[in-house]
XYZ file of C-alpha atoms in Angstrom:
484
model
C 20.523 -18.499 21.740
C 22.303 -18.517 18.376
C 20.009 -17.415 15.420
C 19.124 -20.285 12.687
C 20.798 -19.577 9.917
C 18.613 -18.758 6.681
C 18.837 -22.065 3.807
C 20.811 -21.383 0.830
C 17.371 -22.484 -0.886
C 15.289 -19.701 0.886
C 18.128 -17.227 -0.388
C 18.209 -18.087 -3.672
C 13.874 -18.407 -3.659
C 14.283 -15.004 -2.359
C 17.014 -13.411 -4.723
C 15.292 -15.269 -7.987
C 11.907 -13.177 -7.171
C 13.119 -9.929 -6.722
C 13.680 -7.051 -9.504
C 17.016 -5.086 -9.842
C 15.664 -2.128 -8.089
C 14.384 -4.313 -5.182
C 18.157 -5.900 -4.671
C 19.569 -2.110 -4.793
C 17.682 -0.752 -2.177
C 18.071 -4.397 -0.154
C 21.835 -3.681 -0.155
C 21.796 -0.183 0.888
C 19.434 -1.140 3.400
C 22.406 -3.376 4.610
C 24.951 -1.100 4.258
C 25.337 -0.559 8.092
C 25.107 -4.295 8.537
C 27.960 -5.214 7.496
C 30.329 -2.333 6.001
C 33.080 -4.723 5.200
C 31.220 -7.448 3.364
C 31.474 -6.759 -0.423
C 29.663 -9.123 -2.531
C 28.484 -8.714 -6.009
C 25.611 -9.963 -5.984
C 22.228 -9.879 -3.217
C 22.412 -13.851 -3.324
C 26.154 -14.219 -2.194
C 25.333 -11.168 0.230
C 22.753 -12.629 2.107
C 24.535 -16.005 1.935
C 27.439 -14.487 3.539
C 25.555 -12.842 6.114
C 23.954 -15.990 6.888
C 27.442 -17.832 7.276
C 28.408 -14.841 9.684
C 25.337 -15.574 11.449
C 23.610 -11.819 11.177
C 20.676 -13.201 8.922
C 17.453 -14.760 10.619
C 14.014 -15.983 9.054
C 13.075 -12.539 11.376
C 15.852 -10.338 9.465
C 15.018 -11.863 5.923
C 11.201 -11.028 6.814
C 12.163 -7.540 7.694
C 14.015 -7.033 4.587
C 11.011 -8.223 2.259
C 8.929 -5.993 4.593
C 10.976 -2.945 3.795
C 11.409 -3.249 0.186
C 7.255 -4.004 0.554
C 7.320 -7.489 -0.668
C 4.885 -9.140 0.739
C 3.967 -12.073 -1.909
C 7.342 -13.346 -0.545
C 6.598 -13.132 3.197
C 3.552 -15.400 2.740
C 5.142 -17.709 -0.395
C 8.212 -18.070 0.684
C 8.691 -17.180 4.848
C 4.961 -18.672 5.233
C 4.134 -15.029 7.584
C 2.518 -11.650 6.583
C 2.836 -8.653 6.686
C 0.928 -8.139 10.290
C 2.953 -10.750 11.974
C 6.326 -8.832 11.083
C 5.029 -5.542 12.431
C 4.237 -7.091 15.578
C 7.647 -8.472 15.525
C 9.360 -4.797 14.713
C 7.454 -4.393 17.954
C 8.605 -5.934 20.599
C 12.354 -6.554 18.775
C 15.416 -4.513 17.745
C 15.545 -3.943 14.022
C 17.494 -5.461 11.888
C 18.284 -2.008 9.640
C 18.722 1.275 10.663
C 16.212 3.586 11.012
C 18.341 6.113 9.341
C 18.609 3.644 6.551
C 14.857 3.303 6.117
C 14.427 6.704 6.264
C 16.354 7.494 3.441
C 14.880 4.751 1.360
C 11.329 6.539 1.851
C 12.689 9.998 0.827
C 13.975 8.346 -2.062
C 10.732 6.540 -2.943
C 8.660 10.189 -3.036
C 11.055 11.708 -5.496
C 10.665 11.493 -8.978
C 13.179 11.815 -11.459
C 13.580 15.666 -12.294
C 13.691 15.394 -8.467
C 16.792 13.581 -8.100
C 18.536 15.059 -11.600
C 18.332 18.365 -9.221
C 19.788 16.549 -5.935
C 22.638 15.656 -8.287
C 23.378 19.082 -9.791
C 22.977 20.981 -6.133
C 25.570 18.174 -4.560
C 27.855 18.698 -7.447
C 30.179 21.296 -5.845
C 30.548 18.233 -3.166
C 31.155 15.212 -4.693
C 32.324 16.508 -8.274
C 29.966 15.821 -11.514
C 31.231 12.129 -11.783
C 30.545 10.133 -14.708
C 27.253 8.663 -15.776
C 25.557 11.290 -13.699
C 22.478 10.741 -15.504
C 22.066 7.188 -14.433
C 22.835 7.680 -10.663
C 19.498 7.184 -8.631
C 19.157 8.889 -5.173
C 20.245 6.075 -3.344
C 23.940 5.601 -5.617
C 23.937 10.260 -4.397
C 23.269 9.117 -0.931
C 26.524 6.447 -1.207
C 28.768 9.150 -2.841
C 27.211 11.011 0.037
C 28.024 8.956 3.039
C 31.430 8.320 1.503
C 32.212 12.327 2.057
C 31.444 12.245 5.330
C 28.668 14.221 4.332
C 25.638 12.282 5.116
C 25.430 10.086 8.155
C 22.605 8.956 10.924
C 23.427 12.299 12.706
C 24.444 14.552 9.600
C 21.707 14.974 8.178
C 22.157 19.204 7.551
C 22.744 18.925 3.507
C 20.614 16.475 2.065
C 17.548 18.862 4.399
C 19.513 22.172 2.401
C 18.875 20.200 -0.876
C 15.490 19.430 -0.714
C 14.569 22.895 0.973
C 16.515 23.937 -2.431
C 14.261 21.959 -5.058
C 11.119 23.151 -3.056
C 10.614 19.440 -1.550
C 9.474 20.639 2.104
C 7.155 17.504 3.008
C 10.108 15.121 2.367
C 12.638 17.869 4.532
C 9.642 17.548 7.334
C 10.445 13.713 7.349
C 14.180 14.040 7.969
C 13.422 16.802 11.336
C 10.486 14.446 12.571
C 13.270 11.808 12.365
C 16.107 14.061 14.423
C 13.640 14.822 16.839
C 12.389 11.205 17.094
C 16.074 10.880 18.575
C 19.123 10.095 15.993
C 20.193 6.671 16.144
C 17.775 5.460 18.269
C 16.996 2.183 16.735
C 16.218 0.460 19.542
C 13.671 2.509 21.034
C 10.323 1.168 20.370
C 9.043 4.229 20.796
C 10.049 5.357 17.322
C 8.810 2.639 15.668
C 6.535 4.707 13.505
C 9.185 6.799 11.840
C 11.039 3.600 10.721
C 7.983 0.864 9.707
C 7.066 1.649 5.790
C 4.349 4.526 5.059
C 2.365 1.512 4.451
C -0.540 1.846 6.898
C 0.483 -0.092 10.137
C -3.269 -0.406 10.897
C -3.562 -2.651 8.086
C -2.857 -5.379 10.612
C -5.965 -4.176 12.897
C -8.653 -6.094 9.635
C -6.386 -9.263 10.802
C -7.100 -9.410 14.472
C -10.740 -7.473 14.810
C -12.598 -8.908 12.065
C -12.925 -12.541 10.945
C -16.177 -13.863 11.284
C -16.302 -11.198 13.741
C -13.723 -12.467 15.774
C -10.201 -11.812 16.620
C -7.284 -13.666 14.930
C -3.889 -14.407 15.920
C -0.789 -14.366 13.634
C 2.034 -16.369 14.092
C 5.587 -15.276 13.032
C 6.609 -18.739 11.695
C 10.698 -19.266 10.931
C 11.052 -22.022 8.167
C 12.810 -25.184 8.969
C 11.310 -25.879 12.297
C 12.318 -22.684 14.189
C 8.636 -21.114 15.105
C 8.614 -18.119 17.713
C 5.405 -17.288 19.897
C 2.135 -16.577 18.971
C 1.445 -13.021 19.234
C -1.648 -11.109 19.129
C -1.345 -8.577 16.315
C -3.932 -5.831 17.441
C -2.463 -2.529 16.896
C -4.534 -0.123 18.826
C -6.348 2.597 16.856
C -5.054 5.262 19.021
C -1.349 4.608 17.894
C 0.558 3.481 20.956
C 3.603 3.243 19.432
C 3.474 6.409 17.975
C 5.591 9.686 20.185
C 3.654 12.999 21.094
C 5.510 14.781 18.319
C 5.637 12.796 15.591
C 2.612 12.715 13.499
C 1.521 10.368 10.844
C 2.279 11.505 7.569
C -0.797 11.972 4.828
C -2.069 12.140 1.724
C -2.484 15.697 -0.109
C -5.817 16.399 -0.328
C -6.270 19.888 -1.228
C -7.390 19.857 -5.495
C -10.446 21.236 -6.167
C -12.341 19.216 -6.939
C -10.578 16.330 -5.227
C -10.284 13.866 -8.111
C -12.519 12.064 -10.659
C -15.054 9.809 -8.537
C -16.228 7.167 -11.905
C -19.260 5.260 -11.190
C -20.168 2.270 -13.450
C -23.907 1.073 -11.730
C -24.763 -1.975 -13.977
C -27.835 -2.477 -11.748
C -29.475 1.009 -11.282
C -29.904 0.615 -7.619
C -26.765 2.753 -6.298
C -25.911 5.504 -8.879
C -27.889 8.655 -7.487
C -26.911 8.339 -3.556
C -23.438 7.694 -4.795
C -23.116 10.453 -7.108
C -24.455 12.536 -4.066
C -22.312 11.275 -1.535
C -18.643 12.070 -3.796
C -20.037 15.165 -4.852
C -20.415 16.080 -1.041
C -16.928 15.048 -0.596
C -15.841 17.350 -3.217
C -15.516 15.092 -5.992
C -15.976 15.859 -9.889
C -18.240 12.632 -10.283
C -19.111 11.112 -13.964
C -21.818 8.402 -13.596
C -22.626 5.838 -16.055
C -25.991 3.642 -15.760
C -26.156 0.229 -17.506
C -22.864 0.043 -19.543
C -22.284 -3.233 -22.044
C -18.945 -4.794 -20.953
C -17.909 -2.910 -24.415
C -18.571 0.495 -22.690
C -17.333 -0.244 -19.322
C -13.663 -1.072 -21.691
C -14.360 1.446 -23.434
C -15.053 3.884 -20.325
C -11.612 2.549 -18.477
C -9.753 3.258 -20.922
C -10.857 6.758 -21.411
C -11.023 7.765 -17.567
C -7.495 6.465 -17.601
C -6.168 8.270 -19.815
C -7.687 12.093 -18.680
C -4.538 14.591 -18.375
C -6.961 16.320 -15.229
C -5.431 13.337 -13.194
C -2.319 15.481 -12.890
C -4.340 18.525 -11.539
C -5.904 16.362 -9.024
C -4.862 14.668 -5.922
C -6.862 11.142 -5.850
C -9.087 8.963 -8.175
C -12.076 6.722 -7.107
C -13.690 4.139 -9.229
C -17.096 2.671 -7.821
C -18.477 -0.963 -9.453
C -21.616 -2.528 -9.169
C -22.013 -5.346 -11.383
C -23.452 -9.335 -11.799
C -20.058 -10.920 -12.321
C -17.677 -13.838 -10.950
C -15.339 -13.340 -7.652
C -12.860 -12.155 -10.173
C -14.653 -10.879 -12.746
C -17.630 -8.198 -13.927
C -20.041 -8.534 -16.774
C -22.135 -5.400 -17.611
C -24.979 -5.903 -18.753
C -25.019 -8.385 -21.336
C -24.565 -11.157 -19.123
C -23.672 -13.842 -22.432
C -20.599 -11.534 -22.237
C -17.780 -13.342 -20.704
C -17.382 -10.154 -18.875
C -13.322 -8.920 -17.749
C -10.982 -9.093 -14.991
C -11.120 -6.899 -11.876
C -7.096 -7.212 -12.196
C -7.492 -5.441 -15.455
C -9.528 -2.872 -14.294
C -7.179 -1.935 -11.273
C -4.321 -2.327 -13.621
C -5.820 0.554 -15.824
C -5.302 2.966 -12.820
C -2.043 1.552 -11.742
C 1.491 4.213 -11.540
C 2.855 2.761 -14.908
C 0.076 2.927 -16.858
C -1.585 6.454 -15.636
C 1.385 8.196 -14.483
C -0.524 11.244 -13.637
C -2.005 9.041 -10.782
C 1.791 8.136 -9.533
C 2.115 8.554 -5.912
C -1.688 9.864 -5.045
C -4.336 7.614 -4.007
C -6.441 5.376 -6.077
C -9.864 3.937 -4.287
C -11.794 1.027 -5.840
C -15.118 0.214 -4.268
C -16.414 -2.803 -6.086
C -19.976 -4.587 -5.571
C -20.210 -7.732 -7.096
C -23.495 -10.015 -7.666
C -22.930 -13.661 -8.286
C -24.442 -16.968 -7.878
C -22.794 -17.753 -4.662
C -24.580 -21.439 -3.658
C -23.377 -22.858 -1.098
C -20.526 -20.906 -0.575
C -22.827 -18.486 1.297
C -22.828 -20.832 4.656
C -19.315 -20.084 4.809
C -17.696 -16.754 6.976
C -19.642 -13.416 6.268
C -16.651 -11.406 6.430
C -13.112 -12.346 4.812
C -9.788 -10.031 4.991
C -8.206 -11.856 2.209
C -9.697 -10.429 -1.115
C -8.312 -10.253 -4.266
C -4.630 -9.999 -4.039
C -3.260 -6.920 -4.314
C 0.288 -8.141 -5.265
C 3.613 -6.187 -4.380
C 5.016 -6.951 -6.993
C 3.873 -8.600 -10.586
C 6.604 -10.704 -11.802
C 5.918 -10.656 -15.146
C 5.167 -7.154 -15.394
C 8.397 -4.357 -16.519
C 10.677 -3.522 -13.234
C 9.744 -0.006 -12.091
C 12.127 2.808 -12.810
C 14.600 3.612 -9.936
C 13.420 6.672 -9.429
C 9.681 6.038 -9.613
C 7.107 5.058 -6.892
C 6.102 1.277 -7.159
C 3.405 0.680 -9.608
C 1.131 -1.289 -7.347
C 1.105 1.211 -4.027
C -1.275 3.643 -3.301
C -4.517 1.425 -4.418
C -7.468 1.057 -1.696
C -9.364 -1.681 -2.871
C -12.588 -2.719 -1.330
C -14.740 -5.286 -2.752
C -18.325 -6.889 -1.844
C -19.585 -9.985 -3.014
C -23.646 -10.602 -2.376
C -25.861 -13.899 -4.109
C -27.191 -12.817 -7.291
C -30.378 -13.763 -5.982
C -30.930 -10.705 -4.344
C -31.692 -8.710 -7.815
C -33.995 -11.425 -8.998
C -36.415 -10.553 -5.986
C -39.462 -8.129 -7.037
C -38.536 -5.402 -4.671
C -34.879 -5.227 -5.314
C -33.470 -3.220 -3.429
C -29.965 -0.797 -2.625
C -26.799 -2.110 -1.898
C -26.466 -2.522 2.382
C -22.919 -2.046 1.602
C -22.552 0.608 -0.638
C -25.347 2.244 1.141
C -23.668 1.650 4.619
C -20.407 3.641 3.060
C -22.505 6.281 1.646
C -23.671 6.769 5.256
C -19.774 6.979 6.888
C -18.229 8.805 4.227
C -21.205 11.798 4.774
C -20.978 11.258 8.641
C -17.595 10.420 9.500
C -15.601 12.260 6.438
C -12.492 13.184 8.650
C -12.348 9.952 9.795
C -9.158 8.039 7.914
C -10.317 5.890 5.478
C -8.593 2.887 6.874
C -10.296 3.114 10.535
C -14.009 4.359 8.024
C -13.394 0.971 6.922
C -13.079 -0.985 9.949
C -16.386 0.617 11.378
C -18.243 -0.274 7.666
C -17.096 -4.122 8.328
C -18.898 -3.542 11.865
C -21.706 -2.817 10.604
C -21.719 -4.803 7.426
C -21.463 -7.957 10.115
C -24.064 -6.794 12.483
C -26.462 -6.944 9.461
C -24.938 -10.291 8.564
C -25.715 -11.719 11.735
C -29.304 -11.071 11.618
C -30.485 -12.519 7.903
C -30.729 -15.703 5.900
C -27.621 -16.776 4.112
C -28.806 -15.476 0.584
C -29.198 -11.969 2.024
C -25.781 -11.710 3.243
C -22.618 -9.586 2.239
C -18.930 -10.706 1.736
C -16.756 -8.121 2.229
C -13.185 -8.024 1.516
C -10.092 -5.327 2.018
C -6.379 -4.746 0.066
C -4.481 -1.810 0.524
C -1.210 -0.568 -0.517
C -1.578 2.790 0.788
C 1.481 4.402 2.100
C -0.152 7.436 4.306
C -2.812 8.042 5.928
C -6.227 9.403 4.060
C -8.937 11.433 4.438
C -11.343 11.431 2.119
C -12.014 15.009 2.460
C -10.673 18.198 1.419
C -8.537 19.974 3.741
């Protein structure tokens, strides 16, 4: 059956949205797609490749996936992220595992990083002009154009990073050759060549709404709409071979990272403070903060140079606020934006958190009304964007600015602290409870169990007593929230 052509609209959507990094590592993503197709631009590349007939809805979708755009998979493809992973699946891939690969090694290395690639490769591909400006990705071209870097020669670029001390990212290229080079359509590899983001990401979309399970559909605009299939991706990674291992998170510091607590109630603080210090967390608690203080707080905590000595960061909430908002104390305060506060913490403002992991746990009281008849558990929270449009295109050489955030956030009726006894968070005390007992447990599958339970308790109270509990993460390894 011959593939539907992508719209010159959905191209142009598609090329409008995306930064100047993003279309660099799109076309050397497609470099193996079609080696003698030379367009200037992303726009007439994918429009050519359309033409030829090599671009799909299912290709485009893979592309966004790779370059971790998601906004556009569900703006402009109308899918997620989940439904393309179940597509990856149970279909060839549209790039190269060996491409992907490379793309990853390039997003872990920072600029001093790749300024040392350059020099060690020197003796190999000459010094070149505007050496300074080159990014991994323009080395790996120069490279590949050497014959010295292909799918199956992969011998130098391990030599270089043994060189510049980068073993972890030297690991990745041997778990690829022994994964089996070139073997792109064995869905047995499928692990080494989806994203670092979490593939059981997808699990919150089938196992838990309203506590039931969901199905995704991979939808192709125009008409063209492919099979329902049932996104579950089970816990015990299936797809994943004996000897290849899922890459995580460092999580050796002592202490681990900061663990800031902002308790606006007084309910939570000294089981919390507890619990992180258990984990091996330098906790600094703060009871009943003005909205003042809790700016003031944020942008102190954000700004400590101990980041860089530390390999995570955790920020816990509790607060009266609005779905998108928190207050402090003085509630005639208009309060300020969750998006703010996650901003604070993000790769371009706090470099010293670049690349490590960055946990929000939020609980939010509001005056919910009627809203409270509606599901008990939702896996659409605040958005998490890919990408901010508006916001500065990352440098080349850096990590995104929105990945490595774990964002949970609970939402209860505001009546609950107006009763006489009022009482602990269920959720935050139902966390406290798996982080102590379940501590090498990844974070991700903690997570899943909390929503468990958060639901069973759900499912036996009055609408007023209930908890809405919500999941975003852009985390791009596994993580344990202990020391190792």
């Amino acid at each position: 059956m011959a593939l539907c052509p992508v719209s010159a609209e959905v191209i142009h959507q598609v090329e409008d949205c995306l930064d100047d990094d993003e279309k660099e590592t799109m076309l050397f993503l497609c470099r193996d797609v079609a080696e003698n197709l030379a367009a200037p631009n992303v726009r007439d590349f994918l429009g050519s490749l359309s033409e030829r007939g090599q671009l799909s809805y299912a290709a485009l979708a893979e592309l966004l996936y790779r370059v971790r755009r998601f906004d556009l998979l569900k703006r402009i493809l109308k899918t997620d992220k989940a439904a393309v992973e179940a597509h990856l699946c149970r279909s060839p891939h549209f790039i190269s595992d060996y491409r992907v690969l490379l793309m990853e090694i390039g997003e872990n290395l920072d600029q001093s990083d790749v300024s040392s690639l350059i020099f060690l490769t020197r003796d190999y591909v000459g010094r070149g002009k505007g050496a300074k400006d080159k990014s991994f990705l323009d080395l790996v071209i120069e490279l590949e154009k050497q014959n010295l870097l292909a799918s199956d020669e992969l011998r130098l670029l391990e030599k270089c990073l043994k060189n510049i001390h980068r073993i972890d990212l030297k690991t990745k290229i041997q778990k690829y050759t022994q994964s089996g080079q070139g073997a792109e359509s064995n869905m047995n590899s499928l692990q080494a060549s989806l994203p670092n983001l979490s593939i059981k990401e997808s699990l919150y979309n089938s196992r838990l709404q309203n506590g039931q399970r969901k199905e995704h559909r991979f939808v192709e605009p125009l008409g063209v709409q492919r099979r329902p299939v049932k996104t579950s991706i089970p816990e015990s990674g299936a797809f994943l071979p004996p000897h290849i291992h899922e890459e995580s998170y460092r999580m050796q510091s002592k202490p681990l990272g900061i663990c800031l607590i902002i308790d606006c109630i007084g309910n939570d603080t000294e089981y919390l403070q507890e619990t992180f210090a258990s984990l091996g967390f330098c906790v600094h608690p703060f009871l009943f903060p003005s909205a003042k203080d809790i700016s003031q707080i944020l942008h102190r905590f954000s700004h400590q140079s101990q980041h860089g000595d530390y390999d995570s960061f955790v920020c816990v909430l509790v607060s009266r606020g609005g779905s998108q908002s928190l207050m402090g104390v003085d509630q005639l305060h208009s309060g300020f934006s969750l998006d703010w506060v996650r901003s604070m913490f993000l790769g371009d403002t706090c470099p010293s958190l670049r690349g490590k992991p960055k946990l929000f746990f939020i609980q939010n009281y509001e005056a919910l009304g009627s809203q409270s008849e509606g599901s008990s558990l939702e896996v659409d929270g605040p958005a998490i964007k890919s990408v901010d449009s508006k916001a500065p295109p990352p440098s080349r050489y850096m990590i995104h600015r929105e990945a490595d955030v774990f964002w949970s956030q609970c939402t209860a009726d505001v009546s609950q602290l107006e009763q006489p006894s009022s009482s602990s968070s269920v959720y935050l005390q139902t966390l406290s409870q798996q982080l102590k007992q379940e501590r090498r447990l990844p974070l991700v599958d903690l997570h899943v169990e909390l929503m468990d339970k958060v639901y069973a308790w759900n499912s036996r109270v009055s609408p007023k007593e209930k908890y809405y509990l919500s999941l975003q993460h852009t985390l791009r390894k596994k993580l344990i929230l202990s020391q190792a």
